[in-house]
Structure formats: C-alpha cells, structure tokens
mmCIF file with all atom_site columns, C-alpha atoms in Angstrom:
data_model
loop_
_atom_site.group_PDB
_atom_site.id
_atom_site.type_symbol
_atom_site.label_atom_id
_atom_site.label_alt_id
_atom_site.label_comp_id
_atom_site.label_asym_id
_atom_site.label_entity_id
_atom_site.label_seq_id
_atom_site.pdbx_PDB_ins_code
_atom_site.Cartn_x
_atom_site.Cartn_y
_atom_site.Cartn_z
_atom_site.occupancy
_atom_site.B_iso_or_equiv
_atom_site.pdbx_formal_charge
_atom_site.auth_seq_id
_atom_site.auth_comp_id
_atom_site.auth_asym_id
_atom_site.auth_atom_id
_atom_site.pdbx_PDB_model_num
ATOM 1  C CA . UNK A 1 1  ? 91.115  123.083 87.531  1.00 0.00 ? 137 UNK A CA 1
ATOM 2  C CA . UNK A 1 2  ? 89.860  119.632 87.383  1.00 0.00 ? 138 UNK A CA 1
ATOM 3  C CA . UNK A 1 3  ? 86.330  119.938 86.129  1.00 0.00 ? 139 UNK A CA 1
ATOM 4  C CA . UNK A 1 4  ? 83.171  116.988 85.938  1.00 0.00 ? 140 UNK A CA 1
ATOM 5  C CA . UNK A 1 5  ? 84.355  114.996 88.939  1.00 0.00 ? 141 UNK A CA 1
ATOM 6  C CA . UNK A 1 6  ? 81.263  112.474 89.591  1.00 0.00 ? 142 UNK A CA 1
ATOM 7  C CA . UNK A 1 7  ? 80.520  110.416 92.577  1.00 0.00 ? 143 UNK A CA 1
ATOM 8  C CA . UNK A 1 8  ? 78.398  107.635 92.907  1.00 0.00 ? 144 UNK A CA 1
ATOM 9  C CA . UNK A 1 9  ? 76.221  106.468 94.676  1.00 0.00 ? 145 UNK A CA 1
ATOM 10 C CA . UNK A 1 10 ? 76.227  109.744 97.156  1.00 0.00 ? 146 UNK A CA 1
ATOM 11 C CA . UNK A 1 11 ? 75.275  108.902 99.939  1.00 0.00 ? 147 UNK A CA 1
ATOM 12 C CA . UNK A 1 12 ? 77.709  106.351 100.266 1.00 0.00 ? 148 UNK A CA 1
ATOM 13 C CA . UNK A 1 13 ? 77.473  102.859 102.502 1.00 0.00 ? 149 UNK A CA 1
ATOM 14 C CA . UNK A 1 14 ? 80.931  101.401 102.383 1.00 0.00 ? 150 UNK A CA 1
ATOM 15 C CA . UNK A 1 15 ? 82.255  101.501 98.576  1.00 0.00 ? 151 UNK A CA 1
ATOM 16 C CA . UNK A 1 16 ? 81.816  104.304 95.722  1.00 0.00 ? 152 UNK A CA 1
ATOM 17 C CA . UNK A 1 17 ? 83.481  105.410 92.983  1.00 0.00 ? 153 UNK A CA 1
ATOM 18 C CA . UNK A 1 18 ? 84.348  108.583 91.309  1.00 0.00 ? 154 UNK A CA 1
ATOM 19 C CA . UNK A 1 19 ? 84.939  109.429 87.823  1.00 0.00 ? 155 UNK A CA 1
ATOM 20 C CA . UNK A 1 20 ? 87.087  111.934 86.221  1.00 0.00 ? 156 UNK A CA 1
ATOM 21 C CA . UNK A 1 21 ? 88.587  113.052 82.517  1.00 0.00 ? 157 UNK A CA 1
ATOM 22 C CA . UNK A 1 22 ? 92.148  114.157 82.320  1.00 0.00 ? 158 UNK A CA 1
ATOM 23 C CA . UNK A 1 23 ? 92.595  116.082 78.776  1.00 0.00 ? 159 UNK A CA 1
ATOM 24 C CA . UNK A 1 24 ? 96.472  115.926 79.275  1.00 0.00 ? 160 UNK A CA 1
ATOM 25 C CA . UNK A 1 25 ? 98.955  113.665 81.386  1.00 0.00 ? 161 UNK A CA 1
ATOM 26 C CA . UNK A 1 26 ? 99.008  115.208 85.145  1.00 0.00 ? 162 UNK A CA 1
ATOM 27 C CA . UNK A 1 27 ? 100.527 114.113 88.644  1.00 0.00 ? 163 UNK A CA 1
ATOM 28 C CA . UNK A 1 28 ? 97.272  113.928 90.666  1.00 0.00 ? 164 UNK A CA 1
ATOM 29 C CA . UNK A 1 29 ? 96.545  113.357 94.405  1.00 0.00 ? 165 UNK A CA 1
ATOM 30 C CA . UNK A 1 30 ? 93.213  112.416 96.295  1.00 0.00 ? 166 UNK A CA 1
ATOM 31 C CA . UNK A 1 31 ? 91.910  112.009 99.236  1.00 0.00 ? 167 UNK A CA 1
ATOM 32 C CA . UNK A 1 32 ? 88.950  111.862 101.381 1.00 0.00 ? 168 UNK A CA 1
ATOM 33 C CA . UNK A 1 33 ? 88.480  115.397 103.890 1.00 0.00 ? 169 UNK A CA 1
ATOM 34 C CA . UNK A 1 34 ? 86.440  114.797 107.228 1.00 0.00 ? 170 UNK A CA 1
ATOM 35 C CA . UNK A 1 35 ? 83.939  118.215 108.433 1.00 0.00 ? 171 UNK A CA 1
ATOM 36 C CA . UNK A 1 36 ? 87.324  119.763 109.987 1.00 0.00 ? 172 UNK A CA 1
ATOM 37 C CA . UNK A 1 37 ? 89.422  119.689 106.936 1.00 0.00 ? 173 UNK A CA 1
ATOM 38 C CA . UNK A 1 38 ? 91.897  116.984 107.978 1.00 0.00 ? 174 UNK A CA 1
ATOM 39 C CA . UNK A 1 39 ? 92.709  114.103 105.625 1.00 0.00 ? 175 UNK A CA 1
ATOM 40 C CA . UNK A 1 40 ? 91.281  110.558 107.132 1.00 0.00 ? 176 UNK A CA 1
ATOM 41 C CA . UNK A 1 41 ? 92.202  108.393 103.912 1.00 0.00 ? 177 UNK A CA 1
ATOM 42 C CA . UNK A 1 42 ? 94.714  108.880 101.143 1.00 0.00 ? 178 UNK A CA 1
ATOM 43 C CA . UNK A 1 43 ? 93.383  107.568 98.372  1.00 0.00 ? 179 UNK A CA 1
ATOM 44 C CA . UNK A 1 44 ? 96.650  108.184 95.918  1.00 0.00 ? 180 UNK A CA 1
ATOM 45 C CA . UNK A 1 45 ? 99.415  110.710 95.701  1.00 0.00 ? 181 UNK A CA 1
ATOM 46 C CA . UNK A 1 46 ? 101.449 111.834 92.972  1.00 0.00 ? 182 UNK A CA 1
ATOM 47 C CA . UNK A 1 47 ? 100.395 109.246 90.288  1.00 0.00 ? 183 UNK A CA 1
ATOM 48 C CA . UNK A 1 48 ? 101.150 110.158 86.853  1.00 0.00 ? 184 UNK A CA 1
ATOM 49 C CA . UNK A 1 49 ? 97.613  109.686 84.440  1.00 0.00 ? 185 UNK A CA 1
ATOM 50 C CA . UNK A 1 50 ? 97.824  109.985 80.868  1.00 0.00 ? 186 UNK A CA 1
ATOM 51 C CA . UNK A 1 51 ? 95.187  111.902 79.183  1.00 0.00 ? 187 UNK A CA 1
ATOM 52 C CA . UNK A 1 52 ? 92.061  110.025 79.351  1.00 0.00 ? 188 UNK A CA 1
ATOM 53 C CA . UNK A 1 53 ? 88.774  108.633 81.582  1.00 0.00 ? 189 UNK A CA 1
ATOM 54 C CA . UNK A 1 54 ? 89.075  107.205 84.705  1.00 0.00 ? 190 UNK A CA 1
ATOM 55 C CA . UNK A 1 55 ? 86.848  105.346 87.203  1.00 0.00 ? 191 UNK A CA 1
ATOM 56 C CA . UNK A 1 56 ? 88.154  105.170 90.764  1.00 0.00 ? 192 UNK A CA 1
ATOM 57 C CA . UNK A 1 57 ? 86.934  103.307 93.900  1.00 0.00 ? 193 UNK A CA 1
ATOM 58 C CA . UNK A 1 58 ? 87.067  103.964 97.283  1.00 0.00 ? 194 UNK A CA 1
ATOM 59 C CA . UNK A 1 59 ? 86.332  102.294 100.735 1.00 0.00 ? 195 UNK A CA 1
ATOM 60 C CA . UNK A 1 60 ? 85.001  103.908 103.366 1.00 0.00 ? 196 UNK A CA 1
ATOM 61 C CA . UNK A 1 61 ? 84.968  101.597 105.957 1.00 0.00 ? 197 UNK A CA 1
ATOM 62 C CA . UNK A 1 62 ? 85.591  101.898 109.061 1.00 0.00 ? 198 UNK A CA 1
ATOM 63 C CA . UNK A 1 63 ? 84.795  106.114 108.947 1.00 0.00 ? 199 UNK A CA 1
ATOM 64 C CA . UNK A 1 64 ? 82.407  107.681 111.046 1.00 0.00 ? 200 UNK A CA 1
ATOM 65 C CA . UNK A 1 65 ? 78.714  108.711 109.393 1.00 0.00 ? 201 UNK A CA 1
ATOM 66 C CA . UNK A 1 66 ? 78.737  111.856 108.252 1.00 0.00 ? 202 UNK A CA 1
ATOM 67 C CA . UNK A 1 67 ? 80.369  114.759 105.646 1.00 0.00 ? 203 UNK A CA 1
ATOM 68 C CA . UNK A 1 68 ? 83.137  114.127 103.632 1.00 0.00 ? 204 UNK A CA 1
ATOM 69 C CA . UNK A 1 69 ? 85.379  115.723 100.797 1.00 0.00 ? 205 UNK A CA 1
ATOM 70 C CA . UNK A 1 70 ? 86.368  114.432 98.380  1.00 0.00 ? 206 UNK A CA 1
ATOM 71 C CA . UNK A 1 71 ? 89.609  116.092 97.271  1.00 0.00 ? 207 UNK A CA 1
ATOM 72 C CA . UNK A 1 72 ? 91.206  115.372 93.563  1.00 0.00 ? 208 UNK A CA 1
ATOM 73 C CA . UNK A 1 73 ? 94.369  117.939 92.952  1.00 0.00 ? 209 UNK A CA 1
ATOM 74 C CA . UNK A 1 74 ? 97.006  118.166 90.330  1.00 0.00 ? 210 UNK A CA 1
ATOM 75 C CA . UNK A 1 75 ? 99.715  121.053 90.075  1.00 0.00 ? 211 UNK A CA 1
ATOM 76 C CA . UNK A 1 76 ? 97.229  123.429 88.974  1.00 0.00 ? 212 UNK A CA 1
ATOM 77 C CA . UNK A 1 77 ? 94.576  123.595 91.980  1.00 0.00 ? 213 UNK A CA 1
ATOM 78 C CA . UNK A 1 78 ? 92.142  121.194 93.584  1.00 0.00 ? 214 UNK A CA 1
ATOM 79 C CA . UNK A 1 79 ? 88.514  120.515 93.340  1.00 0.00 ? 215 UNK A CA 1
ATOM 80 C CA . UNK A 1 80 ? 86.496  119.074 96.224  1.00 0.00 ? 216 UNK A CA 1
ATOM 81 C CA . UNK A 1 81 ? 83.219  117.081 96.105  1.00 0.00 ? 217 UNK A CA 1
ATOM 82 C CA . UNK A 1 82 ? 80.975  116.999 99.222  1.00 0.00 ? 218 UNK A CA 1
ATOM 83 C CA . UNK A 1 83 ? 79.779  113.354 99.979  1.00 0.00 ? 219 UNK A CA 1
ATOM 84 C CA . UNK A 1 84 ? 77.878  111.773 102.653 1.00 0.00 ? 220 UNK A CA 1
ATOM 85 C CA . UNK A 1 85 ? 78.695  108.891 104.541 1.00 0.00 ? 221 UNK A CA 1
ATOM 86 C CA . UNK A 1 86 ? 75.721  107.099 106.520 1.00 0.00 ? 222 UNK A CA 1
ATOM 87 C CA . UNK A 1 87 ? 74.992  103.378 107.099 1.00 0.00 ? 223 UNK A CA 1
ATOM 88 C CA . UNK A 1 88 ? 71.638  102.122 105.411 1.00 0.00 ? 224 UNK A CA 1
#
C-alpha cells in the first residue's frame, strides 16, 4: 500500500530518518517493531498528511542492538522496513 519507504543510514547508531511520498491525503501511523513483533516506540499515530514528500526522524536511543521494523500504515495496509540497530 505504501510503496518507496527509504531509510537512512541502515544500520542505524542513534538517529535516522525515513522518507516517504503520499500521492493523496491519508491518516498514517508508525512505529518501530522489535524481532518479536511488539511495538517499542510510537513514532506517530493517526496524523493526517496531505499529498506530498516527507522526511521523518527517529531516535533510537536507549533500544537494545539488534533488528527492527519499521512499520508505516494508513487505512489501506502497512509496509514494514527491516533496520538494524548496532552501536559503532
């Protein structure tokens, strides 16, 4: 549903960002998945984008090294980006 998510730089330190084209206005949601599915950081729900590009970033301080999703969804489905977190 939600096609040419980016992410950047992957893998990630502390801060990245994620970019994203909406071709109409949507409610969207996203948040970061840990290896078990469950949601460790809400990142926004139910914001209302107009059509357009966006740039988003994230911290992930704090969170354990390791595999992440990243999970972008509006009423239409979800798409998920794998991501690595690991300290340099």
């Amino acid at each position: 549903p939600l096609g040419n998510v980016l992410i950047y730089p992957n893998p990630i330190a502390d801060r990245a960002a994620f970019k994203y084209e909406l071709e109409h206005t949507e409610r969207l949601a996203a948040g970061l998945l840990d290896a078990h599915g469950k949601v460790v950081r809400t990142l926004f729900s139910d914001r209302l984008s107009p059509a357009g590009q966006y740039s988003e970033i994230f911290d992930m301080t704090g969170l354990p090294d390791g595999s992440y999703l990243l999970m972008l969804s509006n009423a239409n489905g979800s798409t998920s980006i794998k991501l690595t977190k690991q300290a340099h």
